[in-house]
Short mmCIF file of N, CA and C in Angstrom, two decimals:
data_model
loop_
_atom_site.label_atom_id
_atom_site.label_comp_id
_atom_site.label_asym_id
_atom_site.label_seq_id
_atom_site.Cartn_x
_atom_site.Cartn_y
_atom_site.Cartn_z
N ALA H 696 213.50 81.40 -0.42
CA ALA H 696 215.10 80.91 -0.66
C ALA H 696 215.09 79.54 -0.06
N ALA H 697 216.15 78.66 -0.81
CA ALA H 697 216.31 77.42 -0.19
C ALA H 697 217.36 77.52 1.00
N PRO H 698 217.07 76.59 1.82
CA PRO H 698 218.22 76.57 3.00
C PRO H 698 219.55 76.25 2.23
N ALA H 699 220.49 76.84 3.06
CA ALA H 699 221.96 76.43 2.51
C ALA H 699 222.02 74.80 3.14
N LEU H 700 222.98 74.31 2.47
CA LEU H 700 223.24 72.89 2.93
C LEU H 700 224.36 72.94 3.68
N ASP H 701 224.39 72.43 4.97
CA ASP H 701 225.50 72.31 5.95
C ASP H 701 226.35 71.04 5.80
N PRO H 702 227.57 71.28 5.31
CA PRO H 702 228.48 69.93 5.23
C PRO H 702 228.65 69.09 6.24
N GLY H 703 228.21 69.45 7.44
CA GLY H 703 228.55 68.69 8.74
C GLY H 703 227.03 67.68 8.71
N CYS H 704 225.93 68.03 8.06
CA CYS H 704 224.81 67.40 8.31
C CYS H 704 224.98 65.99 7.91
N GLN H 705 224.23 65.11 8.39
CA GLN H 705 224.31 63.79 8.17
C GLN H 705 223.11 63.17 7.43
N LEU H 706 223.37 62.89 6.05
CA LEU H 706 222.33 62.63 5.14
C LEU H 706 222.07 60.88 4.93
N LYS H 707 221.01 60.42 5.07
CA LYS H 707 220.79 59.16 4.91
C LYS H 707 220.17 58.70 3.70
N HIS H 708 220.49 57.62 3.14
CA HIS H 708 220.07 56.93 1.93
C HIS H 708 218.71 56.48 2.32
N PRO H 709 217.71 56.20 1.23
CA PRO H 709 216.57 55.38 1.66
C PRO H 709 216.93 54.02 1.65
N GLU H 710 216.00 53.21 2.51
CA GLU H 710 216.29 51.98 2.77
C GLU H 710 216.36 51.05 1.61
N SER H 711 215.59 51.53 0.51
CA SER H 711 215.52 50.66 -0.85
C SER H 711 216.64 50.74 -1.73
N ALA H 712 217.62 51.57 -1.40
CA ALA H 712 218.76 51.75 -2.19
C ALA H 712 219.49 50.49 -2.20
N HIS H 713 219.87 49.77 -1.11
CA HIS H 713 220.50 48.58 -1.08
C HIS H 713 219.88 47.55 -1.87
N SER H 714 218.42 47.32 -2.01
CA SER H 714 218.02 46.39 -2.67
C SER H 714 217.98 46.61 -4.06
N LYS H 715 217.89 47.95 -4.22
CA LYS H 715 218.14 48.40 -5.93
C LYS H 715 219.39 48.01 -6.39
N PHE H 716 220.52 48.12 -5.48
CA PHE H 716 221.81 47.83 -5.99
C PHE H 716 222.01 46.23 -6.36
N LYS H 717 221.46 45.33 -5.23
CA LYS H 717 221.55 43.96 -5.41
C LYS H 717 220.69 43.39 -6.69
N ARG H 718 219.55 44.17 -6.89
CA ARG H 718 218.89 43.70 -8.07
C ARG H 718 219.49 44.03 -9.41
N GLY H 719 220.09 45.40 -9.53
CA GLY H 719 220.74 45.72 -10.76
C GLY H 719 222.02 44.94 -10.79
N LYS H 720 222.74 44.59 -9.82
CA LYS H 720 223.83 43.82 -10.07
C LYS H 720 223.27 42.37 -10.54
N LYS H 721 222.44 41.78 -10.07
CA LYS H 721 222.00 40.39 -10.63
C LYS H 721 221.75 40.63 -12.03
N ILE H 722 220.97 41.51 -12.55
CA ILE H 722 220.41 41.63 -13.74
C ILE H 722 221.66 41.82 -14.72
N LEU H 723 222.80 42.46 -14.30
CA LEU H 723 223.86 42.85 -15.11
C LEU H 723 224.83 41.53 -15.22
N VAL H 724 224.85 40.80 -14.06
CA VAL H 724 225.47 39.57 -14.32
C VAL H 724 224.98 38.45 -15.11
N LEU H 725 223.74 38.47 -15.10
CA LEU H 725 222.87 37.38 -15.89
C LEU H 725 222.86 37.90 -17.36
N ALA H 726 222.71 39.06 -17.64
CA ALA H 726 223.01 39.55 -19.06
C ALA H 726 224.34 39.08 -19.52
N ALA H 727 225.36 39.56 -18.76
CA ALA H 727 226.68 39.14 -19.23
C ALA H 727 226.94 37.59 -19.50
N ILE H 728 226.45 36.85 -18.68
CA ILE H 728 226.60 35.37 -18.68
C ILE H 728 225.69 34.72 -19.77
N GLY H 729 224.59 35.40 -20.10
CA GLY H 729 223.78 35.09 -21.35
C GLY H 729 224.35 35.20 -22.48
N LEU H 730 224.89 36.45 -22.76
CA LEU H 730 225.80 36.79 -23.89
C LEU H 730 227.01 35.99 -24.20
N ALA H 731 227.69 35.82 -23.01
CA ALA H 731 228.85 35.02 -23.00
C ALA H 731 228.70 33.57 -23.52
N ALA H 732 227.56 33.24 -23.11
CA ALA H 732 227.27 31.71 -23.51
C ALA H 732 227.13 31.58 -25.07
N SER H 733 226.90 32.74 -25.83
CA SER H 733 226.61 32.40 -27.07
C SER H 733 227.71 32.69 -28.04
N LEU H 734 228.77 32.93 -27.32
CA LEU H 734 230.14 33.42 -27.95
C LEU H 734 231.21 32.37 -27.83
N PRO H 735 232.08 32.21 -28.85
CA PRO H 735 233.21 31.14 -28.53
C PRO H 735 234.19 31.58 -27.50
N ALA H 736 234.93 30.62 -26.94
CA ALA H 736 235.75 30.91 -25.59
C ALA H 736 237.31 31.26 -26.37
N ALA H 737 237.89 32.17 -25.59
CA ALA H 737 239.32 32.75 -25.67
C ALA H 737 239.46 33.65 -24.82
N ALA H 738 240.80 34.20 -24.40
CA ALA H 738 240.99 35.19 -23.53
C ALA H 738 241.28 36.53 -24.00
N ASN H 739 241.32 37.53 -23.29
CA ASN H 739 241.50 39.00 -23.55
C ASN H 739 242.37 39.50 -24.83
N PRO H 740 241.67 39.78 -25.75
CA PRO H 740 242.53 40.07 -27.11
C PRO H 740 242.86 41.79 -26.90
N ALA H 741 243.92 41.86 -27.74
CA ALA H 741 244.02 43.47 -27.89
C ALA H 741 243.04 44.03 -28.87
N GLY H 742 242.95 45.01 -28.67
CA GLY H 742 241.92 45.70 -29.56
C GLY H 742 240.85 46.73 -28.96
N LEU H 743 239.88 47.33 -29.46
CA LEU H 743 238.77 48.06 -28.84
C LEU H 743 237.96 47.43 -27.97
N PHE H 744 237.37 48.02 -27.04
CA PHE H 744 236.40 47.47 -26.16
C PHE H 744 235.63 48.65 -25.68
N LEU H 745 234.22 48.00 -25.08
CA LEU H 745 233.30 48.95 -24.61
C LEU H 745 232.70 48.21 -23.36
N GLY H 746 232.23 49.04 -22.33
CA GLY H 746 231.87 48.46 -21.15
C GLY H 746 230.86 49.14 -20.36
N VAL H 747 230.15 48.51 -19.64
CA VAL H 747 228.95 49.02 -18.76
C VAL H 747 229.42 48.36 -17.38
N ASP H 748 228.91 49.36 -16.41
CA ASP H 748 228.97 48.86 -15.03
C ASP H 748 227.93 49.52 -14.31
N TYR H 749 227.69 48.81 -12.99
CA TYR H 749 226.72 49.36 -12.10
C TYR H 749 227.35 49.31 -10.66
N GLY H 750 227.30 50.41 -9.93
CA GLY H 750 227.96 50.57 -8.68
C GLY H 750 227.42 51.23 -7.62
N ARG H 751 228.18 51.23 -6.48
CA ARG H 751 227.60 52.02 -5.29
C ARG H 751 228.83 53.02 -4.98
N THR H 752 228.44 54.20 -4.68
CA THR H 752 229.39 55.41 -4.38
C THR H 752 228.99 55.63 -3.09
N SER H 753 230.16 55.93 -2.25
CA SER H 753 230.22 56.39 -0.79
C SER H 753 230.55 57.53 -0.68
N VAL H 754 230.06 58.69 -0.10
CA VAL H 754 230.81 60.07 0.08
C VAL H 754 230.93 60.24 1.50
N SER H 755 232.27 60.23 2.21
CA SER H 755 232.18 60.36 3.55
C SER H 755 231.92 61.58 4.14
N GLY H 756 231.84 61.91 5.14
CA GLY H 756 231.30 63.43 5.61
C GLY H 756 230.05 63.58 5.53
N PHE H 757 229.27 63.13 4.66
CA PHE H 757 227.70 63.27 4.49
C PHE H 757 226.86 61.91 4.55
N ASP H 758 227.62 60.95 4.93
CA ASP H 758 227.06 59.41 5.06
C ASP H 758 226.29 59.16 3.92
N LEU H 759 226.52 59.71 2.57
CA LEU H 759 225.81 59.49 1.34
C LEU H 759 226.32 58.26 0.73
N ASP H 760 225.10 57.45 0.46
CA ASP H 760 225.49 56.00 -0.32
C ASP H 760 224.47 56.08 -1.53
N GLY H 761 224.84 56.02 -2.84
CA GLY H 761 224.02 56.14 -3.71
C GLY H 761 224.42 55.02 -4.75
N ASN H 762 223.39 54.59 -5.65
CA ASN H 762 223.89 53.67 -6.81
C ASN H 762 223.88 54.55 -7.93
N GLY H 763 224.79 53.92 -8.79
CA GLY H 763 225.01 54.66 -10.14
C GLY H 763 225.20 53.60 -11.28
N TYR H 764 225.67 54.22 -12.37
CA TYR H 764 226.25 53.37 -13.54
C TYR H 764 227.22 54.06 -14.30
N GLY H 765 227.74 53.23 -15.16
CA GLY H 765 229.14 53.83 -16.07
C GLY H 765 229.09 53.15 -17.38
N LEU H 766 229.51 53.90 -18.33
CA LEU H 766 229.68 53.54 -19.66
C LEU H 766 231.30 53.89 -19.98
N TYR H 767 232.14 53.03 -20.41
CA TYR H 767 233.41 53.33 -20.68
C TYR H 767 233.88 52.58 -22.12
N GLY H 768 234.93 53.15 -22.57
CA GLY H 768 235.41 52.34 -23.76
C GLY H 768 236.88 52.85 -23.86
N GLY H 769 237.82 51.88 -24.58
CA GLY H 769 239.20 52.04 -24.76
C GLY H 769 239.75 51.30 -25.60
N TYR H 770 241.24 51.07 -25.62
CA TYR H 770 241.87 50.32 -26.54
C TYR H 770 243.05 49.50 -25.72
N ARG H 771 242.99 48.23 -25.58
CA ARG H 771 243.88 47.38 -25.02
C ARG H 771 245.09 46.91 -26.16
N PHE H 772 246.24 47.67 -25.68
CA PHE H 772 247.51 47.37 -26.52
C PHE H 772 247.95 45.94 -26.56
N ASN H 773 248.10 45.41 -25.48
CA ASN H 773 248.44 43.73 -25.11
C ASN H 773 247.90 43.27 -23.97
N GLU H 774 248.33 42.21 -23.46
CA GLU H 774 247.75 41.55 -22.38
C GLU H 774 247.91 42.46 -20.99
N SER H 775 248.86 43.49 -20.99
CA SER H 775 249.25 44.06 -19.86
C SER H 775 248.65 45.67 -19.80
N VAL H 776 248.59 46.19 -20.86
CA VAL H 776 248.32 47.70 -20.81
C VAL H 776 247.01 47.98 -21.75
N ALA H 777 246.11 48.92 -21.26
CA ALA H 777 245.06 49.56 -21.85
C ALA H 777 244.82 50.85 -21.51
N VAL H 778 244.03 51.70 -22.21
CA VAL H 778 243.81 52.92 -21.99
C VAL H 778 242.15 53.19 -22.09
N GLU H 779 241.56 53.93 -21.08
CA GLU H 779 240.07 53.90 -21.01
C GLU H 779 239.72 55.32 -20.89
N LEU H 780 238.57 55.68 -21.46
CA LEU H 780 237.67 56.94 -21.17
C LEU H 780 236.26 56.50 -20.85
N GLY H 781 235.80 57.16 -19.70
CA GLY H 781 234.62 56.64 -19.28
C GLY H 781 233.83 57.98 -18.84
N TYR H 782 232.31 57.64 -18.49
CA TYR H 782 231.42 58.60 -18.09
C TYR H 782 230.78 57.72 -16.70
N ARG H 783 230.58 58.23 -15.65
CA ARG H 783 230.05 57.56 -14.47
C ARG H 783 229.03 58.31 -13.73
N HIS H 784 227.71 57.83 -13.88
CA HIS H 784 226.78 58.57 -13.08
C HIS H 784 226.90 58.10 -11.66
N LEU H 785 227.45 58.87 -10.83
CA LEU H 785 227.87 58.20 -9.45
C LEU H 785 226.63 58.03 -8.41
N PHE H 786 225.83 59.01 -8.47
CA PHE H 786 224.42 58.91 -7.60
C PHE H 786 223.52 59.82 -7.96
N LYS H 787 222.16 59.70 -7.54
CA LYS H 787 220.97 60.59 -7.74
C LYS H 787 220.08 60.17 -6.50
N GLU H 788 220.26 61.03 -5.50
CA GLU H 788 219.49 60.84 -4.36
C GLU H 788 218.62 61.95 -3.82
N THR H 789 217.54 61.68 -3.17
CA THR H 789 216.84 62.81 -2.63
C THR H 789 216.70 62.32 -1.15
N VAL H 790 217.22 63.55 -0.29
CA VAL H 790 217.21 63.52 1.17
C VAL H 790 216.46 64.72 1.54
N ARG H 791 216.14 64.48 2.75
CA ARG H 791 215.48 65.59 3.38
C ARG H 791 216.39 66.29 4.43
N THR H 792 216.37 67.45 4.27
CA THR H 792 217.41 68.59 5.13
C THR H 792 216.45 69.61 5.73
N PHE H 793 216.22 69.68 7.05
CA PHE H 793 215.43 70.54 7.67
C PHE H 793 214.04 70.61 7.20
N GLY H 794 213.54 69.28 6.85
CA GLY H 794 212.11 69.09 6.24
C GLY H 794 212.04 69.37 4.62
N VAL H 795 212.94 69.88 4.15
CA VAL H 795 212.94 70.06 2.72
C VAL H 795 213.66 69.01 1.83
N PRO H 796 213.04 68.57 0.93
CA PRO H 796 213.55 67.73 0.03
C PRO H 796 214.84 68.15 -0.75
N VAL H 797 216.04 67.54 -0.80
CA VAL H 797 217.07 67.91 -1.56
C VAL H 797 217.55 66.95 -2.49
N GLU H 798 217.62 67.30 -3.79
CA GLU H 798 218.08 66.21 -4.78
C GLU H 798 219.58 66.41 -4.90
N LEU H 799 220.38 65.24 -4.79
CA LEU H 799 221.56 65.29 -4.92
C LEU H 799 222.40 64.41 -6.05
N LYS H 800 222.97 65.00 -7.10
CA LYS H 800 223.56 64.29 -8.14
C LYS H 800 224.95 64.18 -8.22
N GLY H 801 225.74 63.05 -8.69
CA GLY H 801 227.15 63.35 -8.86
C GLY H 801 227.54 62.39 -10.11
N THR H 802 228.33 62.98 -10.86
CA THR H 802 228.97 62.38 -12.02
C THR H 802 230.40 62.57 -12.19
N SER H 803 231.05 61.83 -13.13
CA SER H 803 232.49 61.73 -13.31
C SER H 803 232.72 61.47 -14.72
N VAL H 804 233.71 62.29 -15.25
CA VAL H 804 234.31 61.76 -16.71
C VAL H 804 235.77 61.58 -16.34
N GLN H 805 236.05 60.27 -16.87
CA GLN H 805 237.47 59.84 -16.47
C GLN H 805 238.37 59.29 -17.61
N ALA H 806 239.56 59.55 -17.59
CA ALA H 806 240.56 59.04 -18.54
C ALA H 806 241.59 58.17 -17.78
N SER H 807 241.89 57.13 -18.03
CA SER H 807 242.90 56.17 -17.41
C SER H 807 243.88 55.50 -18.14
N VAL H 808 245.01 55.06 -17.64
CA VAL H 808 245.80 54.05 -18.14
C VAL H 808 245.64 52.66 -17.10
N VAL H 809 245.39 51.53 -17.69
CA VAL H 809 245.12 50.46 -16.87
C VAL H 809 246.10 49.41 -17.14
N GLY H 810 246.65 49.02 -15.92
CA GLY H 810 247.60 47.67 -16.07
C GLY H 810 247.17 46.54 -15.56
N TYR H 811 247.45 45.41 -16.30
CA TYR H 811 246.68 44.24 -16.11
C TYR H 811 248.07 43.06 -15.72
N LEU H 812 247.58 42.36 -14.82
CA LEU H 812 248.58 41.37 -14.26
C LEU H 812 247.79 40.02 -14.46
N PRO H 813 247.96 39.60 -15.84
CA PRO H 813 247.54 38.06 -16.07
C PRO H 813 247.73 37.16 -15.00
N LEU H 814 246.79 36.38 -14.61
CA LEU H 814 247.00 35.14 -13.57
C LEU H 814 246.52 33.88 -14.27
N GLY H 815 246.61 33.73 -15.53
CA GLY H 815 246.20 32.53 -16.18
C GLY H 815 245.40 33.20 -17.44
N ASN H 816 244.80 31.95 -18.25
CA ASN H 816 244.32 32.51 -19.49
C ASN H 816 243.22 33.38 -19.45
N ASP H 817 242.32 33.39 -18.30
CA ASP H 817 240.98 34.14 -18.36
C ASP H 817 241.00 35.05 -17.31
N PHE H 818 241.75 34.84 -16.31
CA PHE H 818 241.77 35.75 -15.09
C PHE H 818 242.82 36.83 -14.82
N SER H 819 242.53 38.03 -14.80
CA SER H 819 243.59 39.26 -14.49
C SER H 819 243.28 39.89 -13.23
N LEU H 820 244.30 40.56 -12.63
CA LEU H 820 244.04 41.63 -11.65
C LEU H 820 244.52 42.90 -12.55
N PHE H 821 243.93 44.15 -12.07
CA PHE H 821 244.25 45.25 -12.85
C PHE H 821 244.55 46.51 -11.71
N GLY H 822 245.18 47.33 -12.19
CA GLY H 822 245.11 48.67 -11.45
C GLY H 822 244.96 49.78 -12.46
N ARG H 823 244.30 50.96 -12.04
CA ARG H 823 244.15 51.99 -12.91
C ARG H 823 244.76 53.25 -12.21
N LEU H 824 245.37 54.24 -13.00
CA LEU H 824 245.79 55.41 -12.70
C LEU H 824 245.15 56.52 -13.82
N GLY H 825 244.74 57.65 -13.42
CA GLY H 825 244.22 58.42 -14.32
C GLY H 825 243.72 59.86 -13.67
N TYR H 826 242.95 60.54 -14.52
CA TYR H 826 242.31 61.80 -14.22
C TYR H 826 241.07 61.91 -14.26
N ASN H 827 240.42 62.53 -13.40
CA ASN H 827 238.78 62.61 -13.40
C ASN H 827 238.22 64.03 -13.25
N GLU H 828 237.26 64.36 -13.73
CA GLU H 828 236.49 65.44 -13.52
C GLU H 828 234.99 65.22 -12.80
N LEU H 829 234.80 65.55 -11.33
CA LEU H 829 233.98 65.22 -10.62
C LEU H 829 233.02 66.52 -10.70
N LYS H 830 231.64 66.06 -10.80
CA LYS H 830 230.67 67.16 -10.60
C LYS H 830 229.55 66.74 -9.62
N ALA H 831 229.16 67.70 -8.76
CA ALA H 831 228.28 67.43 -7.77
C ALA H 831 227.22 68.42 -7.62
N LYS H 832 226.03 68.18 -7.68
CA LYS H 832 224.93 69.31 -7.53
C LYS H 832 223.80 68.92 -6.49
N ALA H 833 223.36 69.90 -5.91
CA ALA H 833 222.47 69.98 -5.15
C ALA H 833 221.35 70.77 -5.28
N GLY H 834 219.93 70.33 -5.29
CA GLY H 834 218.86 71.43 -5.68
C GLY H 834 217.77 71.13 -4.74
N ALA H 835 217.13 72.30 -4.46
CA ALA H 835 215.89 72.26 -3.51
C ALA H 835 215.21 73.73 -3.89
N SER H 836 213.80 73.33 -3.78
CA SER H 836 213.00 74.46 -3.92
C SER H 836 213.16 75.33 -5.23
N GLY H 837 213.66 74.66 -6.37
CA GLY H 837 213.92 75.38 -7.55
C GLY H 837 215.17 76.08 -7.63
N ARG H 838 216.14 76.07 -6.63
CA ARG H 838 217.46 76.62 -6.68
C ARG H 838 218.36 75.17 -6.79
N SER H 839 219.66 75.58 -7.11
CA SER H 839 220.60 74.68 -6.98
C SER H 839 222.12 75.07 -6.91
N VAL H 840 222.99 74.42 -6.35
CA VAL H 840 224.47 74.72 -6.30
C VAL H 840 225.19 73.65 -6.80
N GLY H 841 226.33 73.88 -7.19
CA GLY H 841 227.14 72.78 -7.89
C GLY H 841 228.63 73.13 -7.48
N GLU H 842 229.55 71.95 -7.55
CA GLU H 842 230.66 72.07 -7.38
C GLU H 842 231.65 70.95 -8.43
N ASP H 843 232.59 71.67 -9.02
CA ASP H 843 233.18 70.66 -10.05
C ASP H 843 234.84 70.57 -9.12
N GLN H 844 235.50 69.26 -9.27
CA GLN H 844 236.48 68.94 -8.74
C GLN H 844 237.26 68.02 -9.76
N SER H 845 238.62 68.28 -10.07
CA SER H 845 239.54 67.58 -10.85
C SER H 845 240.51 66.95 -10.13
N GLY H 846 241.03 65.70 -10.60
CA GLY H 846 242.10 65.26 -9.74
C GLY H 846 242.46 63.74 -10.33
N THR H 847 243.25 63.35 -9.44
CA THR H 847 243.72 61.86 -9.96
C THR H 847 242.64 60.79 -9.32
N LEU H 848 242.77 59.92 -10.19
CA LEU H 848 241.74 58.49 -10.09
C LEU H 848 242.52 57.37 -9.96
N TYR H 849 242.48 56.69 -9.06
CA TYR H 849 242.93 55.20 -9.08
C TYR H 849 242.00 54.33 -8.56
N GLY H 850 242.48 52.94 -9.07
CA GLY H 850 241.59 51.81 -8.77
C GLY H 850 242.23 50.71 -8.84
N ILE H 851 241.57 49.47 -8.25
CA ILE H 851 242.18 48.27 -8.22
C ILE H 851 240.95 47.34 -8.65
N GLY H 852 241.08 46.16 -9.27
CA GLY H 852 240.05 45.21 -9.65
C GLY H 852 240.56 44.01 -10.19
N ALA H 853 239.64 43.26 -10.47
CA ALA H 853 239.81 41.80 -11.03
C ALA H 853 238.94 41.56 -12.36
N GLU H 854 239.36 40.88 -13.33
CA GLU H 854 238.46 40.71 -14.48
C GLU H 854 238.71 39.10 -14.95
N TYR H 855 237.54 38.78 -15.29
CA TYR H 855 237.41 37.22 -15.79
C TYR H 855 236.91 37.19 -17.12
N ALA H 856 237.85 36.70 -18.11
CA ALA H 856 237.45 36.74 -19.37
C ALA H 856 236.54 35.52 -19.81
N VAL H 857 235.17 35.71 -19.86
CA VAL H 857 234.29 34.66 -20.02
C VAL H 857 234.82 34.00 -21.40
N ASN H 858 234.81 34.65 -22.47
CA ASN H 858 235.51 34.30 -23.81
C ASN H 858 236.07 35.48 -24.38
N LYS H 859 236.44 35.52 -25.73
CA LYS H 859 237.35 36.34 -26.31
C LYS H 859 236.76 37.68 -26.39
N ASN H 860 235.31 37.70 -26.39
CA ASN H 860 234.44 38.94 -26.60
C ASN H 860 233.98 39.43 -25.22
N VAL H 861 233.97 38.88 -24.12
CA VAL H 861 233.23 39.20 -23.04
C VAL H 861 234.02 38.99 -21.78
N ALA H 862 234.00 40.01 -20.93
CA ALA H 862 234.68 39.81 -19.55
C ALA H 862 233.91 40.40 -18.50
N VAL H 863 233.87 39.90 -17.21
CA VAL H 863 233.13 40.39 -16.19
C VAL H 863 234.24 41.06 -15.23
N ARG H 864 233.83 42.23 -14.83
CA ARG H 864 234.98 42.90 -13.80
C ARG H 864 234.31 43.29 -12.53
N PHE H 865 234.99 43.53 -11.52
CA PHE H 865 234.67 43.79 -10.25
C PHE H 865 235.78 44.86 -9.70
N GLU H 866 235.49 46.16 -9.43
CA GLU H 866 236.43 47.13 -9.18
C GLU H 866 236.08 47.90 -7.97
N PHE H 867 237.35 48.52 -7.29
CA PHE H 867 237.14 49.54 -6.40
C PHE H 867 237.87 50.65 -6.97
N GLN H 868 237.10 51.89 -6.95
CA GLN H 868 237.73 53.10 -7.32
C GLN H 868 237.83 54.21 -6.43
N LYS H 869 238.75 55.14 -6.48
CA LYS H 869 238.85 56.23 -5.48
C LYS H 869 238.88 57.62 -6.38
N PRO H 870 237.83 58.15 -6.88
CA PRO H 870 237.78 59.28 -7.59
C PRO H 870 238.20 60.45 -6.93
N ALA H 871 238.12 60.56 -5.45
CA ALA H 871 238.49 61.64 -4.69
C ALA H 871 238.67 61.26 -3.32
N SER H 872 239.24 62.13 -2.60
CA SER H 872 239.69 61.57 -1.16
C SER H 872 238.58 61.05 -0.52
N ASP H 873 237.29 61.95 -0.64
CA ASP H 873 236.14 61.45 0.26
C ASP H 873 235.25 60.50 -0.48
N THR H 874 235.62 60.00 -1.63
CA THR H 874 234.62 59.13 -2.34
C THR H 874 235.26 57.91 -2.57
N ARG H 875 234.37 56.86 -2.55
CA ARG H 875 234.76 55.47 -2.80
C ARG H 875 233.59 54.99 -3.81
N VAL H 876 234.00 54.14 -4.73
CA VAL H 876 232.96 53.44 -5.55
C VAL H 876 233.38 51.91 -5.77
N VAL H 877 232.44 51.16 -5.59
CA VAL H 877 232.57 49.62 -5.92
C VAL H 877 231.57 49.39 -7.06
N LEU H 878 232.17 48.64 -7.93
CA LEU H 878 231.76 48.32 -9.24
C LEU H 878 231.70 46.95 -9.56
N LEU H 879 230.57 46.48 -10.45
CA LEU H 879 230.53 45.22 -11.08
C LEU H 879 230.01 45.43 -12.31
N GLY H 880 230.64 45.04 -13.45
CA GLY H 880 230.51 45.32 -14.80
C GLY H 880 230.86 44.08 -15.80
N ALA H 881 230.50 44.66 -17.00
CA ALA H 881 230.64 43.76 -18.25
C ALA H 881 231.49 44.40 -19.39
N LYS H 882 232.71 43.76 -19.94
CA LYS H 882 233.30 44.47 -20.92
C LYS H 882 233.12 43.70 -22.28
N PHE H 883 233.12 44.47 -23.53
CA PHE H 883 232.91 43.77 -24.67
C PHE H 883 234.00 44.14 -25.45
N SER H 884 234.70 43.03 -26.04
CA SER H 884 235.90 43.22 -26.83
C SER H 884 235.54 43.03 -28.53
N PHE H 885 236.25 43.89 -29.23
CA PHE H 885 235.96 43.73 -30.69
C PHE H 885 237.30 43.51 -31.39
#
């Protein structure tokens, strides 16, 4: 039988997780800049959009920091309001607890209203308020346990429109009281 996970135990992420985050962030920024350079310039249009992001999730109480990615899409009604649906892979880390490797996974499905505050033609601050379904799973020695949690999602961020089709985002999200996510992403408008 697998040992029970003690919520008070301190889990540490591997040293390489920080370097993976930095490398992923650089690749995402370079890809967005390369795509943006091939398109004509203009600011955030109303309409459909899709996006990708890469981020760092921290869960307090477990000293857990993990890298993850997200996919989202939505509709922007005007320069001030949008709605978004998204899926986020928060983390997948393997830690050792009492000498046993334990795989930890976290995901989130989100629905949000996003309010924008334009600060010029190409730059906006934004805030989000929504609902999300969090799922966490821990597995060891062929056994696993999981937990689901639903609740309010909020976040703040900044978005720079490289042109009318591509924007770069930086965002802080709080999907649960003990969970923080910092994201860097690219949004593609149609």
